Coordinates of C-alpha atoms in Angstrom, one line a residue:
X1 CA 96.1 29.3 73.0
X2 CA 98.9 29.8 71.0
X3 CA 99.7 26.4 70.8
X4 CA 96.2 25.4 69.9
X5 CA 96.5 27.7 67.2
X6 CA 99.8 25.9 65.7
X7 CA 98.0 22.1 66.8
X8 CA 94.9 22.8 64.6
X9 CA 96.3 24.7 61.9
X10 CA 95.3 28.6 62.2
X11 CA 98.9 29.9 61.2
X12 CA 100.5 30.5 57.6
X13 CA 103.7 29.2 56.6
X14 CA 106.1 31.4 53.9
X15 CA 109.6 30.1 52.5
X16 CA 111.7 31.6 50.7
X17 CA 114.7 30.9 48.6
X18 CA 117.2 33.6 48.9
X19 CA 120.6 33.7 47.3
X20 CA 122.5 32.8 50.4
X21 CA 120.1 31.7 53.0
X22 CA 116.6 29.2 52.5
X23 CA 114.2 30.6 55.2
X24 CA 110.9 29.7 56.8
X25 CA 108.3 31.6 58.9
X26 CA 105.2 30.5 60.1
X27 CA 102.9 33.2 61.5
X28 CA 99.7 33.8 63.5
X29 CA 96.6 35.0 62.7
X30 CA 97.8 38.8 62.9
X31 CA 100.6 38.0 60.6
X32 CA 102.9 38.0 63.6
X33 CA 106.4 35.7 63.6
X34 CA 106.3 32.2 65.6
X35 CA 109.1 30.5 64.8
X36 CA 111.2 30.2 61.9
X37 CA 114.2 28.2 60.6
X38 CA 116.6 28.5 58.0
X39 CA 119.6 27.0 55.6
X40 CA 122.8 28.5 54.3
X41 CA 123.6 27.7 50.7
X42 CA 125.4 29.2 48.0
X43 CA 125.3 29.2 44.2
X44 CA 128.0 28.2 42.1
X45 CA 129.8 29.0 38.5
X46 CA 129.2 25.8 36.6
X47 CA 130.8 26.3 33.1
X48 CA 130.2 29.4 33.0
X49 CA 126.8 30.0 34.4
X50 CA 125.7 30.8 38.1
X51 CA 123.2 28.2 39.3
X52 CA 122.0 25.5 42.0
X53 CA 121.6 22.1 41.5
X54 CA 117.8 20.6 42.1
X55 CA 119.5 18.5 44.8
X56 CA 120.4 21.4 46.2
X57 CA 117.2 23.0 46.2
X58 CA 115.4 20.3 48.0
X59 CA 118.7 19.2 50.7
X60 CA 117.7 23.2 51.3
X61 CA 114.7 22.8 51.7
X62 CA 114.6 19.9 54.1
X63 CA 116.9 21.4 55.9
X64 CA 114.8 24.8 56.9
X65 CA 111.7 23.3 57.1
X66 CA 113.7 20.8 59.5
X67 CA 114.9 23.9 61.6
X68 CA 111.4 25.5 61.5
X69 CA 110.0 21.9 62.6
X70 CA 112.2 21.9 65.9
X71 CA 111.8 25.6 66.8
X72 CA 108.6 24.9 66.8
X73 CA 108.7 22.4 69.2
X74 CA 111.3 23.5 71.0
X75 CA 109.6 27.1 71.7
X76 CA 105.8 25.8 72.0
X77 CA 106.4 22.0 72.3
X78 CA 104.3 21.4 69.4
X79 CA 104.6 18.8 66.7
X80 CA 104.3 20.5 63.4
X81 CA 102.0 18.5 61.1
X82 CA 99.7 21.3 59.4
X83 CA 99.4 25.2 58.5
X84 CA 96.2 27.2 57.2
X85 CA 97.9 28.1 54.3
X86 CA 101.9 27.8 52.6
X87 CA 103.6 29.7 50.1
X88 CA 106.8 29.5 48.7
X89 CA 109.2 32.6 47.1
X90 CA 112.4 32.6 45.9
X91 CA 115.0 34.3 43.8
X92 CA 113.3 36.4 40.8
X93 CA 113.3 35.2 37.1
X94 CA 115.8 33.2 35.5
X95 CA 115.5 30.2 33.3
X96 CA 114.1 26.6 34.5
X97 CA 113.4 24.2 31.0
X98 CA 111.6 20.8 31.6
X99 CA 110.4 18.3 28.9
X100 CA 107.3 16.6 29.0
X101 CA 108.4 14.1 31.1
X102 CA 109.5 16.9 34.1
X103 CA 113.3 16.1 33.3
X104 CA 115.3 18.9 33.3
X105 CA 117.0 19.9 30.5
X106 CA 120.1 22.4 31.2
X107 CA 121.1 23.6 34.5
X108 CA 119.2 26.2 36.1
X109 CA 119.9 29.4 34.7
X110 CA 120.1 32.3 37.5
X111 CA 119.2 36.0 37.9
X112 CA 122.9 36.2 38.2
X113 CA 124.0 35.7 34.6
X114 CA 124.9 38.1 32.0
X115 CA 124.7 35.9 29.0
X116 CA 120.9 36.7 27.2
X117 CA 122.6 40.3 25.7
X118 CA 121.6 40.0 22.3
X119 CA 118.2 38.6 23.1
X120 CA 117.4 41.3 26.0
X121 CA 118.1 43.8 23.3
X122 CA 116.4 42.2 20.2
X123 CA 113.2 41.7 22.5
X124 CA 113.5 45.4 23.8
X125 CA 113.5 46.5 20.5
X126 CA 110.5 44.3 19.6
X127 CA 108.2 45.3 22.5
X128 CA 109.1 48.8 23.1
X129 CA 109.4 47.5 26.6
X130 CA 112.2 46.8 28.3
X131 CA 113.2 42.8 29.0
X132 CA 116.4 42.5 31.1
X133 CA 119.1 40.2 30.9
X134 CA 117.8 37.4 33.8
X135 CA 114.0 37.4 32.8
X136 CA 112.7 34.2 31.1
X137 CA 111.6 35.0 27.8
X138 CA 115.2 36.7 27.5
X139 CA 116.6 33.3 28.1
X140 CA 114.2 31.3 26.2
X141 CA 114.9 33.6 22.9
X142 CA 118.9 33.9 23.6
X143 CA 118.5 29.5 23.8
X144 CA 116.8 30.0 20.4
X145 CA 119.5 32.2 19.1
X146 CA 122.4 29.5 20.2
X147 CA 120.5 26.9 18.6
X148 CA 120.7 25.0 21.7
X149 CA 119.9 21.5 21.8
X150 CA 116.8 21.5 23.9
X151 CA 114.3 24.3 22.8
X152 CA 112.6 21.3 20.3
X153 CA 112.3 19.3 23.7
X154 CA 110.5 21.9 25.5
X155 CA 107.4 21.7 27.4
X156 CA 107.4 23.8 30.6
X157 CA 109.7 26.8 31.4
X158 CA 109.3 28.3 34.7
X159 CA 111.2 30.4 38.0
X160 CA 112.9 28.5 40.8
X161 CA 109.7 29.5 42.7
X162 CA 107.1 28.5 40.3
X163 CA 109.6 24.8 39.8
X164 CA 108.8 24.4 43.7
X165 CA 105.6 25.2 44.3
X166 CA 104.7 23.2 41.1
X167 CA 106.5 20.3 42.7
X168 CA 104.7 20.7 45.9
X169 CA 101.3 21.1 44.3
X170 CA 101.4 19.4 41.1
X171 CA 100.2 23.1 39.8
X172 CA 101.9 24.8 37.2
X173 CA 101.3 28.6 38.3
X174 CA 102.4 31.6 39.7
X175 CA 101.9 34.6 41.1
X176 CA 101.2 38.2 39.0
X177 CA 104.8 39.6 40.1
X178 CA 106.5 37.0 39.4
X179 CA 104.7 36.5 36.2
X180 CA 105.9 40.0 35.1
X181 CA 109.5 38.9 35.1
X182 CA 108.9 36.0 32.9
X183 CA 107.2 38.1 30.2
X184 CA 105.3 41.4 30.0
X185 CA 102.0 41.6 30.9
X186 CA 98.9 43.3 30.5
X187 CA 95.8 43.6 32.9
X188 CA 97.3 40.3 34.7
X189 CA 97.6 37.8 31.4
X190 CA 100.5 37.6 29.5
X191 CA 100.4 40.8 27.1
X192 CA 98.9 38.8 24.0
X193 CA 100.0 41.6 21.4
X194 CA 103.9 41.3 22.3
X195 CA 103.1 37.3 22.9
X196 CA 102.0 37.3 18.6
X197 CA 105.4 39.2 18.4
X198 CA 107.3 37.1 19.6
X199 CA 105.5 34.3 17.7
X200 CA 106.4 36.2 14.7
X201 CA 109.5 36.4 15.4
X202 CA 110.3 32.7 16.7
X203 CA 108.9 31.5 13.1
X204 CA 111.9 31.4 11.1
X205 CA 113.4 29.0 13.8
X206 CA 110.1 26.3 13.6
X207 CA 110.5 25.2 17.2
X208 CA 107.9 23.0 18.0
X209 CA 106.2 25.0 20.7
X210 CA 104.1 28.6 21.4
X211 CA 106.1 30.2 24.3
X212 CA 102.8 30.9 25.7
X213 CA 101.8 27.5 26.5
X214 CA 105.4 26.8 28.0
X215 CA 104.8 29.4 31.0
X216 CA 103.0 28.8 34.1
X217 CA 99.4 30.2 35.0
X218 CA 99.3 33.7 36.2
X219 CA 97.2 33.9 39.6
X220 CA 96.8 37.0 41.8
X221 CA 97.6 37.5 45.5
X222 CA 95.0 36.0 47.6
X223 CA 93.4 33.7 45.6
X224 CA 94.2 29.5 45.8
X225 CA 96.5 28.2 43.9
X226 CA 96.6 24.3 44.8
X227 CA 97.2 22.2 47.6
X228 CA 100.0 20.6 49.3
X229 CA 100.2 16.9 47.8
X230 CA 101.4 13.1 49.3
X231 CA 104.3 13.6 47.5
X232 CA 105.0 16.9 48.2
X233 CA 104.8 16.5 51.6
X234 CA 107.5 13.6 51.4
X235 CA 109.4 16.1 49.5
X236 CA 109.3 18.6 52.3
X237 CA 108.9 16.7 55.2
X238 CA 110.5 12.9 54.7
X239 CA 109.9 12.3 58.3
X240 CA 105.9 12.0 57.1
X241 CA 104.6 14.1 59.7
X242 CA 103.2 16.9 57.3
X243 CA 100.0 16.3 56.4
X244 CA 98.9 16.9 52.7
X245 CA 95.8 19.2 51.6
X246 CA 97.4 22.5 53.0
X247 CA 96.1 25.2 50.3
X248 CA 98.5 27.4 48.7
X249 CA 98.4 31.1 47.7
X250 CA 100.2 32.1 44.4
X251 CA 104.3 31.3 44.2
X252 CA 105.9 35.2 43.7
X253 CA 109.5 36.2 43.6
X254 CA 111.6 38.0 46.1
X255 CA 111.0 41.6 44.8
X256 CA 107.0 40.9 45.5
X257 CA 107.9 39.8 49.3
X258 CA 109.8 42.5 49.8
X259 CA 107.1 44.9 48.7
X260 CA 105.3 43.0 51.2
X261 CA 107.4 42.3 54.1
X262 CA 107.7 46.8 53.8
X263 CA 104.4 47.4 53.4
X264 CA 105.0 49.4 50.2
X265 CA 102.6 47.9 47.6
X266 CA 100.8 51.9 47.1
X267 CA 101.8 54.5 44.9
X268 CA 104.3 56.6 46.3
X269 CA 106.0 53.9 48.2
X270 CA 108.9 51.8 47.7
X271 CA 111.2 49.4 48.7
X272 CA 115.4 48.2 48.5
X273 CA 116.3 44.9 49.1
X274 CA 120.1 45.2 49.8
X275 CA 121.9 41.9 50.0
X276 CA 124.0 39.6 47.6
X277 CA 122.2 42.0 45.1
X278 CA 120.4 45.0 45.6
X279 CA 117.3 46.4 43.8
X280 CA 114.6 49.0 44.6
X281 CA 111.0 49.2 43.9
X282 CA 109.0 51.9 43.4
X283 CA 105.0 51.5 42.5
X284 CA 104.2 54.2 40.4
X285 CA 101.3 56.9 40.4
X286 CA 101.4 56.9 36.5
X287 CA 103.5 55.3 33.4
X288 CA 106.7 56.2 32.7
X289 CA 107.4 58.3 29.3
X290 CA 110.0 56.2 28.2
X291 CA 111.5 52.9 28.3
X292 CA 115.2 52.3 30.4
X293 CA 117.4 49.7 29.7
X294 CA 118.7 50.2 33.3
X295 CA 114.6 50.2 34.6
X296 CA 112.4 47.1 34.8
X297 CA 108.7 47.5 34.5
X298 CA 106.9 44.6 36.6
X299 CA 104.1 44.2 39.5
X300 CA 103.0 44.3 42.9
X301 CA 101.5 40.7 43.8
X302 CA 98.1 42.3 43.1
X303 CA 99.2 43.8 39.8
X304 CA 99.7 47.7 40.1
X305 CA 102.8 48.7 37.9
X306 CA 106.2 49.1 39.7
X307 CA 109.6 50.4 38.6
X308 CA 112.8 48.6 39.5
X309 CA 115.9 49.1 39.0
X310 CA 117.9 45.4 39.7
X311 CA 121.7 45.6 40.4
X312 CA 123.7 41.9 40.2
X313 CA 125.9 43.3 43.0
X314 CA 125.8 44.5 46.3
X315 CA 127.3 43.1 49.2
X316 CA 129.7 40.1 48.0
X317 CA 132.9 42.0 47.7
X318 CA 132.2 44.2 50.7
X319 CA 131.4 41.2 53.0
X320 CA 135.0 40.1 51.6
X321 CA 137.0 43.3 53.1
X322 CA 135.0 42.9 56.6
X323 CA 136.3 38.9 56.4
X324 CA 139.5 39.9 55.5
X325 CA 139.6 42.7 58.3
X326 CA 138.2 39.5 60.6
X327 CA 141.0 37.5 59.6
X328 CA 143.5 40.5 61.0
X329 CA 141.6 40.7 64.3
X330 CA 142.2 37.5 64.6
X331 CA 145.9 37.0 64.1
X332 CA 146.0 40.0 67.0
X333 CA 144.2 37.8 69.8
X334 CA 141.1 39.6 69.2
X335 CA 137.7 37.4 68.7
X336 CA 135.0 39.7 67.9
X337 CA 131.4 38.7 66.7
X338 CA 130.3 39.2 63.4
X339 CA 128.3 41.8 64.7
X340 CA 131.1 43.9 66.3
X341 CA 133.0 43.4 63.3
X342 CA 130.4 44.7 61.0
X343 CA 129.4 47.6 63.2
X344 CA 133.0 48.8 64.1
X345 CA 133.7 48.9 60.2
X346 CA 130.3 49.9 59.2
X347 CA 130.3 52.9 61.4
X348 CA 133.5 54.4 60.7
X349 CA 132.3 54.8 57.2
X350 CA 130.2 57.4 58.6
X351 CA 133.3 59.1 60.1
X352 CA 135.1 59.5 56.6
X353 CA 135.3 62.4 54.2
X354 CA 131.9 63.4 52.3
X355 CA 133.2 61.7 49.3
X356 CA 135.2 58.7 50.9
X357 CA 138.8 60.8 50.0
X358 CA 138.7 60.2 46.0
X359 CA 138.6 56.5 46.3
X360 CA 136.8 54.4 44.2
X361 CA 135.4 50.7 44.7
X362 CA 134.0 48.7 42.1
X363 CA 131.7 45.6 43.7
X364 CA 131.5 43.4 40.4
X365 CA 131.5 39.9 41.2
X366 CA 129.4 39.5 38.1
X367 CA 128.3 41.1 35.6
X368 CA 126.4 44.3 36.0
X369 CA 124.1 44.7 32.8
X370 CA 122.7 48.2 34.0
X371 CA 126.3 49.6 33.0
X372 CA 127.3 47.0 30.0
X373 CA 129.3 44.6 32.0
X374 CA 128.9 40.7 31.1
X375 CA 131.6 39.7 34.1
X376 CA 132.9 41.2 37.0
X377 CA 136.4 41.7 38.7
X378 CA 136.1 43.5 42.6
X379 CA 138.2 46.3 42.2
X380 CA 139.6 49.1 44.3
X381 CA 141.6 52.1 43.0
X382 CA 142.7 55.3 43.9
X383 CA 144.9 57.9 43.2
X384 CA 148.0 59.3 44.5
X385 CA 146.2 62.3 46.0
X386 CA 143.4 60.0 47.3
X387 CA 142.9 60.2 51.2
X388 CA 143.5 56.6 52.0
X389 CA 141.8 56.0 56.1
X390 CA 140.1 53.3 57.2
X391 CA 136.6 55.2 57.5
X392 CA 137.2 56.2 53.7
X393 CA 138.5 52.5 52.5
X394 CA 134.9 51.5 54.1
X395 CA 132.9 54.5 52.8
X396 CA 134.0 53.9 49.6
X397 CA 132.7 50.1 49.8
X398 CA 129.3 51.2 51.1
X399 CA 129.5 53.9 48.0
X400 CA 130.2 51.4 45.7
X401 CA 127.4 49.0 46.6
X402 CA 125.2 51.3 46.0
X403 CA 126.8 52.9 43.3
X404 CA 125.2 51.0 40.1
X405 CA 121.8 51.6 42.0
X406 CA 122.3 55.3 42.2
X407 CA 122.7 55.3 38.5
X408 CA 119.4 53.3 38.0
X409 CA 117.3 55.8 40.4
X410 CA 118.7 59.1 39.2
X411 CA 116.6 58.0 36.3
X412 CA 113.2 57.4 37.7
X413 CA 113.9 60.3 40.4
X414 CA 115.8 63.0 38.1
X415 CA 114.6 62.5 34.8
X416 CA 111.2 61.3 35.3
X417 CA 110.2 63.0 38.3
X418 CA 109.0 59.7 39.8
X419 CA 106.8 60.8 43.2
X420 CA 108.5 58.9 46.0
X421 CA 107.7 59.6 50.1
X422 CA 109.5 57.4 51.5
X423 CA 111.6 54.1 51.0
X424 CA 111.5 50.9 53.3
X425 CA 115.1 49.1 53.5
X426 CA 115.7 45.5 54.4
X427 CA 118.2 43.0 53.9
X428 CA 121.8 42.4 55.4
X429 CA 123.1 46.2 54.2
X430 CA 120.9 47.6 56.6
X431 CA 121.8 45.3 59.7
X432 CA 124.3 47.6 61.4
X433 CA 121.7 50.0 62.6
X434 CA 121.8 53.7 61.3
X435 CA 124.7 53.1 58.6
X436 CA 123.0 51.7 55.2
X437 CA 120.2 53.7 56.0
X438 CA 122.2 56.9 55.7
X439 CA 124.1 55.5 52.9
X440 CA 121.0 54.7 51.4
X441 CA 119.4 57.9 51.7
X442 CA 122.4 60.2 50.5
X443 CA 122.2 58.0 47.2
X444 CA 118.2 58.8 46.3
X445 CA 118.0 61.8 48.4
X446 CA 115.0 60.3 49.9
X447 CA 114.4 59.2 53.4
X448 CA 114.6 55.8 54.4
X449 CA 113.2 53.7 56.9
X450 CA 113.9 49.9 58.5
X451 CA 110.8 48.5 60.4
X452 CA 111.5 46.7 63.3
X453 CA 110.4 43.6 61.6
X454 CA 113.0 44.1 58.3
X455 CA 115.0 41.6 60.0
X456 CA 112.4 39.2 58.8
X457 CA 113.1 39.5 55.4
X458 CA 110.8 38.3 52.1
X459 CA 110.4 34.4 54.1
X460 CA 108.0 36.7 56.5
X461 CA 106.2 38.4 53.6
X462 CA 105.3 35.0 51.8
X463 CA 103.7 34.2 54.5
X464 CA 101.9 37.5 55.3
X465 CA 101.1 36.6 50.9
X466 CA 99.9 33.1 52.6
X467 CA 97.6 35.0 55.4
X468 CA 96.4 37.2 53.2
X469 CA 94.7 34.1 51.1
X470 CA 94.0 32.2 54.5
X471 CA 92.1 34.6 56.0
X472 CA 91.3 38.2 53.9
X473 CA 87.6 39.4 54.0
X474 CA 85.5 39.9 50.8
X475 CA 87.0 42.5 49.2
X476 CA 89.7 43.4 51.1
X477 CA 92.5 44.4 49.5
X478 CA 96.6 43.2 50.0
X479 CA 97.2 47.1 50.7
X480 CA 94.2 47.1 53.2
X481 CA 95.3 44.0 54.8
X482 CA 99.1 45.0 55.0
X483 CA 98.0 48.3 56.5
X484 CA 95.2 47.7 58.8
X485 CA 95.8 44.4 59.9
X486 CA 99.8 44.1 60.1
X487 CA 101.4 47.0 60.3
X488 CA 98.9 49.2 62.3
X489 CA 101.1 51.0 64.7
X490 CA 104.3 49.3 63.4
X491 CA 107.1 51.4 64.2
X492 CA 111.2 51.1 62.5
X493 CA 113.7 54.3 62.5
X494 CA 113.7 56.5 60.0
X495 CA 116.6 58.4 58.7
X496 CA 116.7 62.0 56.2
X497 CA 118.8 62.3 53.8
X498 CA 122.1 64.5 55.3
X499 CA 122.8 67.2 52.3
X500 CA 126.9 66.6 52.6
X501 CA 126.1 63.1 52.3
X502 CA 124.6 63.6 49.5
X503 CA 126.7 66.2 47.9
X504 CA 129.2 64.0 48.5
X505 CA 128.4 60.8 47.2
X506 CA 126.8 62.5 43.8
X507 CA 130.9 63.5 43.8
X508 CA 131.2 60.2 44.6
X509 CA 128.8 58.2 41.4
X510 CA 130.4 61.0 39.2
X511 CA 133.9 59.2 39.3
X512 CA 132.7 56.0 39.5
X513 CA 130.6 56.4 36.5
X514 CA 133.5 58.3 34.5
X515 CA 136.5 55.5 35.6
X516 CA 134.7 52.3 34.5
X517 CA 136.9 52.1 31.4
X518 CA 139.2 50.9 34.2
X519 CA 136.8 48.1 35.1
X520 CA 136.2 46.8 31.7
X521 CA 140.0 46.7 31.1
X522 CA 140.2 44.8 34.3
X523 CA 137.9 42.3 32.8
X524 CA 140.1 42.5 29.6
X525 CA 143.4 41.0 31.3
X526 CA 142.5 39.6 34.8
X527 CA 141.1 36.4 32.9

């Protein structure tokens, strides 16, 4: 049956471009995994800027749908040649500029860079809304600003999502959350009031162009938003067995899929994502009062307003200690799986003191625009009184990927009294079972829970997006569909928040908040 199913096309496909890993996941009617593949890849610091080469993109991209292809038919000895429906996510905002001719014009532009400051504030200013540092119009304006040779050439600016699924489609849209990180919107257009602001204030520079008709279309979840063409089969699948004409939903961004792949698209719900960088999402009952530099306003992929607080940094520099602590092993005969290596160090952060001993771990391998930072230098301190054990060394990393977030959260949570039940974690933080959860909840005082399927990650909600659009009833909503017809009866662990925990590691973001004159003057002279 099941094989039938893949054979004639009843199954969804999602792909997603992470930071560090390009994953597909093709899934059954119920939203259920089949088979998935996947591609490491990295970004890199290319005079000065973090981004990924278009070759890149698609050598990724061949390559996972490659591995999907022969899991596929290594697991159901099918030949993959069709789906019911595709869609494609990736990496959040950022800055893709094309001319008219689909050439582009300056290397892709990532979430990870620090370098739109003056814009993000100038814009913020303008719109009495917030617009962080890696959004698009942040980067567009900051381009204007540096009188950068290709803002007269422009004719299409988009996300790394919204460049591939154009590719793939020939259509220039995407979906309404990732939409909201290319500008603000308003009842799921562009906000046209802040759009004849901006106007207003691009003027004085004649460019050639309305920002407006250099974004994509805005589409919400469910709906179709092209079909898989000739070439963009080729493109995908150079072997020439996939078939063109498979529809696709709406191309979102890897906050929305994480929403998703959580089930936490209703008010009262939310979501961290806990990787390479590390951001939680909280959809909102009711506006804020005011607007946060540290808090982005965007959208669920069906539009209801969501608070996030987005952190460059998370897991790099900690990954880096574990390696190097894998490197020792090593030289002592010992040959322990990632795995064991993660879980022996991850757990006897849980045996340290409440507030890791007084020492203090800085995670900036970039910049970190919530606190002011435009670069980054990984940095561990302590004092002389400092209890210095292994289970505080690694309880002060955990602390300190989290640290930044904290920050962000104690805003939404403390000051504006944000109603929160509960918060869904996924990504590689919360591998090592028990340990980022508890981490996690001692920072937002709130409990958290990992479903069995967070292991999935946002590759498994695109495609849950692309079932939703396959197959949804009239009427039925993307929170009715999550809830009744994938995660009915789901189960995942949920942890409280322990009150030393969190005593401690409010002890904890107090000195880490109060030393990072220490990490700007590292910055200063470690050049």
């Amino acid at each position: 049956m099941m094989e039938q199913d893949i054979r004639e096309g009843r199954t969804s496909l999602g792909i997603e471009l992470g930071s560090t890993r390009i994953k597909a996941v093709l899934v059954n009617r119920e939203g259920k995994p089949l088979a998935s593949g996947s591609h490491e890849w990295e970004n890199q610091l290319v005079d000065g800027v973090w981004t990924y080469s278009l070759e890149a993109v698609w050598d990724g991209l061949r390559a996972c749908y490659a591995d999907l292809r022969q899991s596929v038919k290594e697991t159901y000895g099918v030949a993959l040649q069709t789906v019911g429906q595709m869609g494609v996510s990736a990496m959040m905002h950022g800055y893709l500029a094309f001319d008219r001719d689909g050439k582009l014009l300056v290397p892709f532009r990532t979430w990870r860079n620090t370098m739109t400051e003056q814009a993000s504030t100038e814009l913020t200013d303008l719109f009495g809304f917030n617009i962080p540092q890696r959004w698009t119009v942040a980067h567009l304006y900051q381009a204007v600003l540096n009188g950068e040779a290709h803002i007269p050439l422009l004719s299409h600016l988009t996300t790394l999502a919204g460049y591939v699924h154009w590719q793939l489609t020939g259509q220039k849209v995407v979906g309404t959350g990732e939409a909201a990180g290319i500008f603000p919107l308003d009842n799921g257009r562009y906000d046209p009031q802040r759009l004849k602001k901006l106007e207003a204030l691009l003027a004085p520079f004649e460019v050639p162009w309305r920002a407006e008709e250099l974004f994509p279309g805005i589409l919400p979840a469910g709906e179709c938003a092209g079909r898989l063409t000739e070439q963009g089969a080729r493109l995908l699948d150079p072997t020439g067995a996939l078939k063109p004409g498979i529809p696709f939903c709406p191309a979102e961004g890897d906050a929305g899929t994480g929403m998703v792949a959580t089930n936490s698209v209703l008010p009262r719900t939310g979501n961290v994502s806990a990787g390479t960088s590390v951001f939680a999402m909280v959809v909102l009952e009711k506006p804020l009062r005011k607007v946060y530099p540290e808090i982005d306003m965007v959208t669920t992929p069906a539009g209801d307003p969501v608070a996030m607080v987005h952190c460059n940094n998370c897991t790099t520099d900690l990954n880096a200690w574990v390696h190097l602590f894998g490197e020792f092993a090593q030289r002592m005969g010992l040959r322990p799986s990632q795995a064991e290596l993660y879980g022996l160090l991850y757990r006897a952060a849980l045996e340290g003191d409440d507030d890791a001993g007084g020492l203090l771990s800085y995670n900036f391998h970039s910049g970190e625009h919530i606190v002011g930072l435009t670069q980054g230098r990984p940095l561990f301190t302590r004092t002389p009184e400092s209890t210095l054990s292994l289970a505080n060394f690694m309880r002060a990393h955990l602390f300190g990927a989290l640290g930044v977030l904290k920050h962000g959260m104690d805003l939404l949570l403390k000051q504006e009294k944000v109603g929160l039940d509960m918060i869904f974690g996924h990504g590689g933080l919360f591998k090592t079972p028990g340990v980022g959860q508890r981490i996690l909840a001692a920072a937002i005082n709130t409990p958290v829970s990992v479903l069995e399927t967070a292991g999935e990650g946002g590759a498994w909600g695109m495609a849950l997006l692309a079932e939703y659009a396959r197959s949804r009833t009239p009427g039925e909503s993307l929170a009715d569909f999550l809830s009744q017809r994938v995660f009915n009866g789901a189960s995942g662990d949920c942890i409280q928040p322990d009150a030393a925990d969190v005593k401690g590691f409010e002890a904890y973001c107090e000195r880490f908040m109060r030393a990072l004159p220490v990490e700007r003057e590292a910055i200063r002279w470690l050049n």
